[in-house]
């Protein structure tokens, strides 16, 4: 059986932390920013963690 390949889209979008959790970026930060408040845009800047319910599926995509 051949090795599993890492999903190309996933490896560009997600990072695995030292403890094994998966970091992601927030959506809605790319365009139509004039109607969004400064506070909302600022909070979208910071990274977040993938929900624990999706973590197993993400790790399959990020297999190395």
PDB file of C-alpha atoms in Angstrom:
ATOM      1  CA  UNK A   1       0.000   0.000   0.000  1.00  0.00           C
ATOM      2  CA  UNK A   2       1.444   3.423  -0.898  1.00  0.00           C
ATOM      3  CA  UNK A   3       1.975   6.188   1.629  1.00  0.00           C
ATOM      4  CA  UNK A   4      -0.870   8.628   2.243  1.00  0.00           C
ATOM      5  CA  UNK A   5      -0.377  12.072   0.735  1.00  0.00           C
ATOM      6  CA  UNK A   6      -0.840  15.318   2.631  1.00  0.00           C
ATOM      7  CA  UNK A   7      -3.709  17.404   1.248  1.00  0.00           C
ATOM      8  CA  UNK A   8      -2.089  20.365  -0.557  1.00  0.00           C
ATOM      9  CA  UNK A   9      -4.815  22.852   0.379  1.00  0.00           C
ATOM     10  CA  UNK A  10      -4.760  21.835   4.031  1.00  0.00           C
ATOM     11  CA  UNK A  11      -0.992  22.115   4.423  1.00  0.00           C
ATOM     12  CA  UNK A  12      -1.191  25.742   3.253  1.00  0.00           C
ATOM     13  CA  UNK A  13      -4.012  26.645   5.645  1.00  0.00           C
ATOM     14  CA  UNK A  14      -3.353  24.779   8.902  1.00  0.00           C
ATOM     15  CA  UNK A  15      -0.445  24.387  11.347  1.00  0.00           C
ATOM     16  CA  UNK A  16       0.029  21.786  14.058  1.00  0.00           C
ATOM     17  CA  UNK A  17       1.019  23.192  17.449  1.00  0.00           C
ATOM     18  CA  UNK A  18       3.532  21.614  19.802  1.00  0.00           C
ATOM     19  CA  UNK A  19       0.750  19.962  21.803  1.00  0.00           C
ATOM     20  CA  UNK A  20      -0.822  18.488  18.649  1.00  0.00           C
ATOM     21  CA  UNK A  21      -3.722  20.907  18.250  1.00  0.00           C
ATOM     22  CA  UNK A  22      -4.428  22.478  14.859  1.00  0.00           C
ATOM     23  CA  UNK A  23      -4.256  26.244  14.308  1.00  0.00           C
ATOM     24  CA  UNK A  24      -6.399  27.961  11.685  1.00  0.00           C
ATOM     25  CA  UNK A  25      -7.047  31.489  10.460  1.00  0.00           C
ATOM     26  CA  UNK A  26     -10.369  33.285  10.653  1.00  0.00           C
ATOM     27  CA  UNK A  27     -12.523  33.737   7.575  1.00  0.00           C
ATOM     28  CA  UNK A  28     -14.059  37.059   6.382  1.00  0.00           C
ATOM     29  CA  UNK A  29     -10.823  39.083   6.478  1.00  0.00           C
ATOM     30  CA  UNK A  30     -10.087  39.324   2.742  1.00  0.00           C
ATOM     31  CA  UNK A  31     -12.471  41.832   1.164  1.00  0.00           C
ATOM     32  CA  UNK A  32     -15.486  44.122   1.809  1.00  0.00           C
ATOM     33  CA  UNK A  33     -13.690  45.422   4.888  1.00  0.00           C
ATOM     34  CA  UNK A  34     -15.187  48.942   4.860  1.00  0.00           C
ATOM     35  CA  UNK A  35     -18.458  47.900   6.496  1.00  0.00           C
ATOM     36  CA  UNK A  36     -16.759  45.835   9.205  1.00  0.00           C
ATOM     37  CA  UNK A  37     -15.827  47.535  12.461  1.00  0.00           C
ATOM     38  CA  UNK A  38     -12.211  47.984  13.569  1.00  0.00           C
ATOM     39  CA  UNK A  39     -12.824  45.686  16.512  1.00  0.00           C
ATOM     40  CA  UNK A  40     -14.223  42.935  14.289  1.00  0.00           C
ATOM     41  CA  UNK A  41     -11.335  43.164  11.809  1.00  0.00           C
ATOM     42  CA  UNK A  42      -8.779  43.190  14.640  1.00  0.00           C
ATOM     43  CA  UNK A  43     -10.283  40.079  16.217  1.00  0.00           C
ATOM     44  CA  UNK A  44     -10.252  38.266  12.860  1.00  0.00           C
ATOM     45  CA  UNK A  45      -6.486  38.857  12.652  1.00  0.00           C
ATOM     46  CA  UNK A  46      -5.620  36.406  15.421  1.00  0.00           C
ATOM     47  CA  UNK A  47      -5.462  32.681  14.788  1.00  0.00           C
ATOM     48  CA  UNK A  48      -7.853  30.195  16.360  1.00  0.00           C
ATOM     49  CA  UNK A  49      -7.856  26.462  17.023  1.00  0.00           C
ATOM     50  CA  UNK A  50      -9.801  23.927  14.986  1.00  0.00           C
ATOM     51  CA  UNK A  51     -12.755  22.569  16.956  1.00  0.00           C
ATOM     52  CA  UNK A  52     -12.107  19.248  18.686  1.00  0.00           C
ATOM     53  CA  UNK A  53     -14.933  17.604  16.700  1.00  0.00           C
ATOM     54  CA  UNK A  54     -13.124  18.374  13.419  1.00  0.00           C
ATOM     55  CA  UNK A  55      -9.605  17.661  14.659  1.00  0.00           C
ATOM     56  CA  UNK A  56      -9.570  13.982  13.659  1.00  0.00           C
ATOM     57  CA  UNK A  57     -10.589  14.794  10.059  1.00  0.00           C
ATOM     58  CA  UNK A  58      -7.971  17.555   9.829  1.00  0.00           C
ATOM     59  CA  UNK A  59      -5.190  15.263  11.056  1.00  0.00           C
ATOM     60  CA  UNK A  60      -6.056  12.831   8.258  1.00  0.00           C
ATOM     61  CA  UNK A  61      -5.622  15.655   5.733  1.00  0.00           C
ATOM     62  CA  UNK A  62      -2.334  16.695   7.324  1.00  0.00           C
ATOM     63  CA  UNK A  63      -0.833  13.201   7.485  1.00  0.00           C
ATOM     64  CA  UNK A  64       2.963  13.335   6.995  1.00  0.00           C
TER      65      UNK A  64
END
